[in-house]
PDB file of C-alpha atoms in Angstrom:
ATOM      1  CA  UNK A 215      60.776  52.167  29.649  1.00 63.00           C
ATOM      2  CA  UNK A 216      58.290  51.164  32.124  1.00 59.00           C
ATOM      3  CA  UNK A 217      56.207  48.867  30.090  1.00 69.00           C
ATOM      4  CA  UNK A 218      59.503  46.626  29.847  1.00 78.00           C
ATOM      5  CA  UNK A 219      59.505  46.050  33.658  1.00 84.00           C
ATOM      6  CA  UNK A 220      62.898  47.255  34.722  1.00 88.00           C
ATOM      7  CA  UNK A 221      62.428  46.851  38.229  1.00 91.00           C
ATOM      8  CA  UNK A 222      61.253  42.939  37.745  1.00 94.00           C
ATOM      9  CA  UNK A 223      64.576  42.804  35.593  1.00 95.00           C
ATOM     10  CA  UNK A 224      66.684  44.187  38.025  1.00 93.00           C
ATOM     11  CA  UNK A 225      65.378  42.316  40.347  1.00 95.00           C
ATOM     12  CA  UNK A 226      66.480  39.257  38.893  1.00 97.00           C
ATOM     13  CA  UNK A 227      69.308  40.135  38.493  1.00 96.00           C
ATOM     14  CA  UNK A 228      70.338  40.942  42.148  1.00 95.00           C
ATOM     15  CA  UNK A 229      69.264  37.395  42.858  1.00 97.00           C
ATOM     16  CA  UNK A 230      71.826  35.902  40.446  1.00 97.00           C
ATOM     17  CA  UNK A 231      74.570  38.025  41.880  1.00 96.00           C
ATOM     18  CA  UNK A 232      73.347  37.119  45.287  1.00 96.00           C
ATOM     19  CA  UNK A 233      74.030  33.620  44.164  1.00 96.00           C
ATOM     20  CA  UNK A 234      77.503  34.110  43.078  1.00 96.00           C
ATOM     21  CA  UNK A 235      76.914  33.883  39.323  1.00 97.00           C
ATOM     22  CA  UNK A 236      79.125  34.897  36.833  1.00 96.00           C
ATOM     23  CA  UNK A 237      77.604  37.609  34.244  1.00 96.00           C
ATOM     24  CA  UNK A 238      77.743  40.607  32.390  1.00 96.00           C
ATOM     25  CA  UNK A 239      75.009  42.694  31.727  1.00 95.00           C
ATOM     26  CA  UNK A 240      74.307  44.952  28.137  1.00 94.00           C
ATOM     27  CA  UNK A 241      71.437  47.381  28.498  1.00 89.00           C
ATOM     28  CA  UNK A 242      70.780  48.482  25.241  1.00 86.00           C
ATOM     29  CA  UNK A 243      67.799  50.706  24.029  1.00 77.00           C
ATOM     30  CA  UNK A 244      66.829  54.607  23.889  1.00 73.00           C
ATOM     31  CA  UNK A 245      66.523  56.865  27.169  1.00 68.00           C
ATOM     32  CA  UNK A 246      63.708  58.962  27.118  1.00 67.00           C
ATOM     33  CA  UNK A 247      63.062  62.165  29.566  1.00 67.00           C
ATOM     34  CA  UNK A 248      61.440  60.290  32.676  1.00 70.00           C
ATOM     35  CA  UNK A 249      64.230  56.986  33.043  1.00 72.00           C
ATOM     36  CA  UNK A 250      62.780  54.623  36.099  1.00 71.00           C
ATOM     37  CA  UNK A 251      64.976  55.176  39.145  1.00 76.00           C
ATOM     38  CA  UNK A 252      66.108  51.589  39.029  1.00 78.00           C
ATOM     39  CA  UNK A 253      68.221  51.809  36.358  1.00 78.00           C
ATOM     40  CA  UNK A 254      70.739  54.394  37.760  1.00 79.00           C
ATOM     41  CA  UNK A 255      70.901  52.238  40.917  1.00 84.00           C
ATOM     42  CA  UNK A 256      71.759  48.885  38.610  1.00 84.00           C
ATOM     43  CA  UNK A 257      74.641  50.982  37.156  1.00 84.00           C
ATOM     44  CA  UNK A 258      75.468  52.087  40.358  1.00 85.00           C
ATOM     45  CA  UNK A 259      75.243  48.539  41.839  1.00 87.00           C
ATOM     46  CA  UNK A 260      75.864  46.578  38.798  1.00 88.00           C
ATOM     47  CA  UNK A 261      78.255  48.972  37.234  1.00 82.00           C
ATOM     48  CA  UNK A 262      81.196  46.481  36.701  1.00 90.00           C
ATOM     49  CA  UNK A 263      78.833  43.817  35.282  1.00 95.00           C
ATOM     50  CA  UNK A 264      77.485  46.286  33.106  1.00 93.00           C
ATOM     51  CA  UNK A 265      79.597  46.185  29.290  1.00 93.00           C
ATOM     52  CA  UNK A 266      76.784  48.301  27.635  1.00 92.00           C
ATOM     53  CA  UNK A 267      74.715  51.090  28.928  1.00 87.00           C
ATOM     54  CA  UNK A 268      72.142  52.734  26.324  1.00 84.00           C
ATOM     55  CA  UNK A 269      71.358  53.217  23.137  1.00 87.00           C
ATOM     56  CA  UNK A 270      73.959  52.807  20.310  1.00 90.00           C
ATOM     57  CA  UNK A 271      73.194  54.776  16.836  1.00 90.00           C
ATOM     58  CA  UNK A 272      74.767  52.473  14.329  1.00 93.00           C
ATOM     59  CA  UNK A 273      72.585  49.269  13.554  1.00 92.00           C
ATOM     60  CA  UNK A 274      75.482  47.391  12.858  1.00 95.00           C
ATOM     61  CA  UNK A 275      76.936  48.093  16.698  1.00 95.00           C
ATOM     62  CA  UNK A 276      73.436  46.963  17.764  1.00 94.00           C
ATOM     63  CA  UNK A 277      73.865  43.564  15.574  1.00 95.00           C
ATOM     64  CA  UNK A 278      77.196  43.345  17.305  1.00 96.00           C
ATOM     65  CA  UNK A 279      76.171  43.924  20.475  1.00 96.00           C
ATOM     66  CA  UNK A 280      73.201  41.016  19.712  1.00 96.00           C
ATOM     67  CA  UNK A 281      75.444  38.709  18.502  1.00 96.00           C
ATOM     68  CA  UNK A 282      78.287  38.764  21.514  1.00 96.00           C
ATOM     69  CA  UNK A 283      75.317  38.222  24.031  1.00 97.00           C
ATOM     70  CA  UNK A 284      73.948  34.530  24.956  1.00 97.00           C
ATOM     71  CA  UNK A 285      71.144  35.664  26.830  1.00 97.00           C
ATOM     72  CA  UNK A 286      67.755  37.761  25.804  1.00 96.00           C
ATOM     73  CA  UNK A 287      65.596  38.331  29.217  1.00 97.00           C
ATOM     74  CA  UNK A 288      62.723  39.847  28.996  1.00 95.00           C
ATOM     75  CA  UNK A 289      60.685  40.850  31.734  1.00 95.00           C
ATOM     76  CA  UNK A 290      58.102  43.226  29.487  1.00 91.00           C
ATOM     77  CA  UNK A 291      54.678  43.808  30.877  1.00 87.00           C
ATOM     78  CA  UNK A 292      53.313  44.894  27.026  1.00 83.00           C
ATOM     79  CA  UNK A 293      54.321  44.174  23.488  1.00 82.00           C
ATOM     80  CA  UNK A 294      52.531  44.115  20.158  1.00 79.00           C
ATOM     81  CA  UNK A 295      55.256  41.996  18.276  1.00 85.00           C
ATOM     82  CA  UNK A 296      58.435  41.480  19.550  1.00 86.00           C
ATOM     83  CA  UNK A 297      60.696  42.493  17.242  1.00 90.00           C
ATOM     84  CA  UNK A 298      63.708  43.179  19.791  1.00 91.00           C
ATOM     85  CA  UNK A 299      62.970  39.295  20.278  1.00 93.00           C
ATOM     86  CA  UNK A 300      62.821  38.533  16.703  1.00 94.00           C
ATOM     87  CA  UNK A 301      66.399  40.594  15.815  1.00 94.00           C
ATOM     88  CA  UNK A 302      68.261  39.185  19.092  1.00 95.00           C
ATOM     89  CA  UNK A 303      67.253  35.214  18.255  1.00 96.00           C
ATOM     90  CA  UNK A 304      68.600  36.186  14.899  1.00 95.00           C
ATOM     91  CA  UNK A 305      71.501  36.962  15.993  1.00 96.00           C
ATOM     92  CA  UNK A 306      72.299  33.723  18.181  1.00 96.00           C
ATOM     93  CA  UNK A 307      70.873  34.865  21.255  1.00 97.00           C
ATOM     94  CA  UNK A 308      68.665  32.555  24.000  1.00 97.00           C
ATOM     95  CA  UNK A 309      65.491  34.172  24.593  1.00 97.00           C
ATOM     96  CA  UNK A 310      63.798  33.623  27.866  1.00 97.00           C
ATOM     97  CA  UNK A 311      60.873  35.352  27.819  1.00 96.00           C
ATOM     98  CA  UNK A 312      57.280  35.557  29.914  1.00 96.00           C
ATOM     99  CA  UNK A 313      54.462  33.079  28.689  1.00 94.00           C
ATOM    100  CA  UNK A 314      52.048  35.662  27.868  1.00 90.00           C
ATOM    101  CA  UNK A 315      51.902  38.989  25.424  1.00 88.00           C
ATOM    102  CA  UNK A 316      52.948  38.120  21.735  1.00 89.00           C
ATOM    103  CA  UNK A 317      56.183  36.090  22.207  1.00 92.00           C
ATOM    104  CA  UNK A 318      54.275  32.758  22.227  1.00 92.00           C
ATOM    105  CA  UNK A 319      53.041  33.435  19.052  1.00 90.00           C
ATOM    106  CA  UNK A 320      56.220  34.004  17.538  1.00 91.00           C
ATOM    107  CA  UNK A 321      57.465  30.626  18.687  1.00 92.00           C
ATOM    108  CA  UNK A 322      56.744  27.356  17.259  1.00 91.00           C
ATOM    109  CA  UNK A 323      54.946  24.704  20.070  1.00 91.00           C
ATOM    110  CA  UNK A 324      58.106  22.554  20.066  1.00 91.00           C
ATOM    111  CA  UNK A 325      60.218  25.259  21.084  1.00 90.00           C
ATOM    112  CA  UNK A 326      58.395  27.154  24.091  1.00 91.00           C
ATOM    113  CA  UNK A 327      58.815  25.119  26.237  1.00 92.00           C
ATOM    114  CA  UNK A 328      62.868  25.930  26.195  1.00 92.00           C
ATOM    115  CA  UNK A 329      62.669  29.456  26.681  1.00 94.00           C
ATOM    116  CA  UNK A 330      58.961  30.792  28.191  1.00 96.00           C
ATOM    117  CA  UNK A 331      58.859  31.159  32.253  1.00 97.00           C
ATOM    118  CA  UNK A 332      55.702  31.270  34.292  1.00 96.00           C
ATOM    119  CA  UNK A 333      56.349  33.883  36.747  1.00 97.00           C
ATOM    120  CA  UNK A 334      58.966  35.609  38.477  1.00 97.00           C
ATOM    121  CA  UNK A 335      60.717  32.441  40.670  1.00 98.00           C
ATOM    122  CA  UNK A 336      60.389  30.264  36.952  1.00 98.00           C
ATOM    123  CA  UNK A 337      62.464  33.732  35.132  1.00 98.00           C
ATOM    124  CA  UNK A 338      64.735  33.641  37.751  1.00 98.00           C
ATOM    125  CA  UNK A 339      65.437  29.549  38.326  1.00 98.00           C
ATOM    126  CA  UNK A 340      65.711  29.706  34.086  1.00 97.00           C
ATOM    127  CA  UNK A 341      67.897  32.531  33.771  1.00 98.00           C
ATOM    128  CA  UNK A 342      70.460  30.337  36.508  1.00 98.00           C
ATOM    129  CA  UNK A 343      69.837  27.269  34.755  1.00 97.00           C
ATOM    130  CA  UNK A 344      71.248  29.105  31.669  1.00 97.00           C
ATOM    131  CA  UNK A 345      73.900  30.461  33.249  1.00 98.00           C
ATOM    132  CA  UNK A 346      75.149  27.469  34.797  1.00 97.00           C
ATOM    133  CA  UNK A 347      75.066  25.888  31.542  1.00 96.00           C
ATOM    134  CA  UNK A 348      75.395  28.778  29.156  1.00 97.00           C
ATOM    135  CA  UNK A 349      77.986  26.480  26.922  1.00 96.00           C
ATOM    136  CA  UNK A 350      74.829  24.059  26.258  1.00 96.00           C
ATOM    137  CA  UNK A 351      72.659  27.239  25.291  1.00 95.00           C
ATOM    138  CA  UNK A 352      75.082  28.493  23.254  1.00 96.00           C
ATOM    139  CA  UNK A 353      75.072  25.196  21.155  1.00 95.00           C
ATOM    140  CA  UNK A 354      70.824  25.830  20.689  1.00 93.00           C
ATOM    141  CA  UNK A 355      68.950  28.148  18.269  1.00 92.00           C
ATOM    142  CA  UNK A 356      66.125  29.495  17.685  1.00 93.00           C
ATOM    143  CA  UNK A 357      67.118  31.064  14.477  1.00 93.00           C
ATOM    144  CA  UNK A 358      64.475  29.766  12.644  1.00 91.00           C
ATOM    145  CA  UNK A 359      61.901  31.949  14.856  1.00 91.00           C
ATOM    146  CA  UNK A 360      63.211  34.523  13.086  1.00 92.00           C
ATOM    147  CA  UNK A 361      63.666  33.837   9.183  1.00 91.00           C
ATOM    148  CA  UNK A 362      60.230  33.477   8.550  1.00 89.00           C
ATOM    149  CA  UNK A 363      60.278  37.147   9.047  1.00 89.00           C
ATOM    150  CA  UNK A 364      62.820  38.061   7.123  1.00 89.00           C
ATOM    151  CA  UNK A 365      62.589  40.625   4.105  1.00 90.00           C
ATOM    152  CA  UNK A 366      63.709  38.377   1.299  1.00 92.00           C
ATOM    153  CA  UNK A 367      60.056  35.888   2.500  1.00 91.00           C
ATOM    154  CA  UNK A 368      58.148  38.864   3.603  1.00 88.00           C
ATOM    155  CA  UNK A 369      58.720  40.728   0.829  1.00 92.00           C
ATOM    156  CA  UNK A 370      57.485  38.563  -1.961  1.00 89.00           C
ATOM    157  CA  UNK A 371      53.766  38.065   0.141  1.00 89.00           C
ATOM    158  CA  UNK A 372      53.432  41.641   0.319  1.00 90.00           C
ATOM    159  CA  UNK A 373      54.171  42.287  -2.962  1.00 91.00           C
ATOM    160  CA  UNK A 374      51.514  39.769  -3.942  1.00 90.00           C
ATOM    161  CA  UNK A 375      48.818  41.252  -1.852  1.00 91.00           C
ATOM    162  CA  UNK A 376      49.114  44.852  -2.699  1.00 93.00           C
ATOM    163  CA  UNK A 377      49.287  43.409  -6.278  1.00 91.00           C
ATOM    164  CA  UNK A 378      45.694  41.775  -5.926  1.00 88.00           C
ATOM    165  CA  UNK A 379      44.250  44.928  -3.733  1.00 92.00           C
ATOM    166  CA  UNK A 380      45.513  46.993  -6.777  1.00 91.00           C
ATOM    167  CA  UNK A 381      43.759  44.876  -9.624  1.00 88.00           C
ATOM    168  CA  UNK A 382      40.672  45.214  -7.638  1.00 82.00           C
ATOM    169  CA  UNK A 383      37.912  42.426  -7.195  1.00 83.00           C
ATOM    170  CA  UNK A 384      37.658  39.754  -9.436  1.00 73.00           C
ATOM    171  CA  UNK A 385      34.899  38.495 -11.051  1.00 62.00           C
TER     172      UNK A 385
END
């Protein structure tokens, strides 16, 4: 989608290959009618890099897919929550992600300084950094990020708060 920032992506991406950089690439997510242009040139130009291309149906090939990767870029120009973010840090991956929509909020202080860029040359100098060293960032998580959303914690507050809004005012 175009609110993700494809082209920005893309055009990260041709600088790490420009560099000589090792990587594969999964693109997962739905197609809709009008795909940006960029994205059948980056399977055209990245197509041996790329190991995924689209959506997948089954949540548990999703998980999978989550779990092989080390790496969650995201160039997005909106978001309301993140939950991509929130299910791919789950599953082991490092996010680096843009300093600005809702992703800060999701993180802790003490961790955004690890994985939020600046601008474009800060995404780009990150994303080789990690890379370069992706056995270190394989050894970090950010896990935690995402239990506090999970059902089994979530649950239990929202069963408490439809519980009072039921009973009505008090006193």
């Amino acid at each position: 989608e175009y609110d993700k920032n494809p082209d920005e992506f893309f055009r990260a991406l041709r600088i790490l290959a420009s560099r000589g950089l090792d990587f594969d690439v999964a693109l997962l997510g739905e197609s809709f009618d009008d795909i940006p242009a960029c994205f059948a040139d980056a399977e055209s130009e990245f197509g041996d890099r790329i190991v995924q291309f689209g959506y997948v149906q089954e949540r548990a090939e999703y998980a999978r897919w989550l779990r092989r990767a080390d790496l969650l870029p995201v160039t997005s120009n909106q978001e309301f929550f993140g939950a991509s973010v929130v299910e791919a840090v789950f599953c082991g991956c490092f996010p680096i992600l843009p300093a600005r929509l809702a992703y800060p909020e999701l993180f802790p202080p003490e961790l955004r300084s690890a994985c939020f860029y600046r601008d474009f040359d800060d995404l780009v100098r990150r994303l080789t950094a990690a890379i370069v060293q992706v056995d270190r960032v394989r050894k970090i998580s950010f896990r935690s990020v995402a239990e506090k959303f999970d059902w089994r914690r979530v649950a239990p507050v929202y069963d408490a708060v439809f519980a009072d809004t039921v009973a009505g005012p008090r006193g």
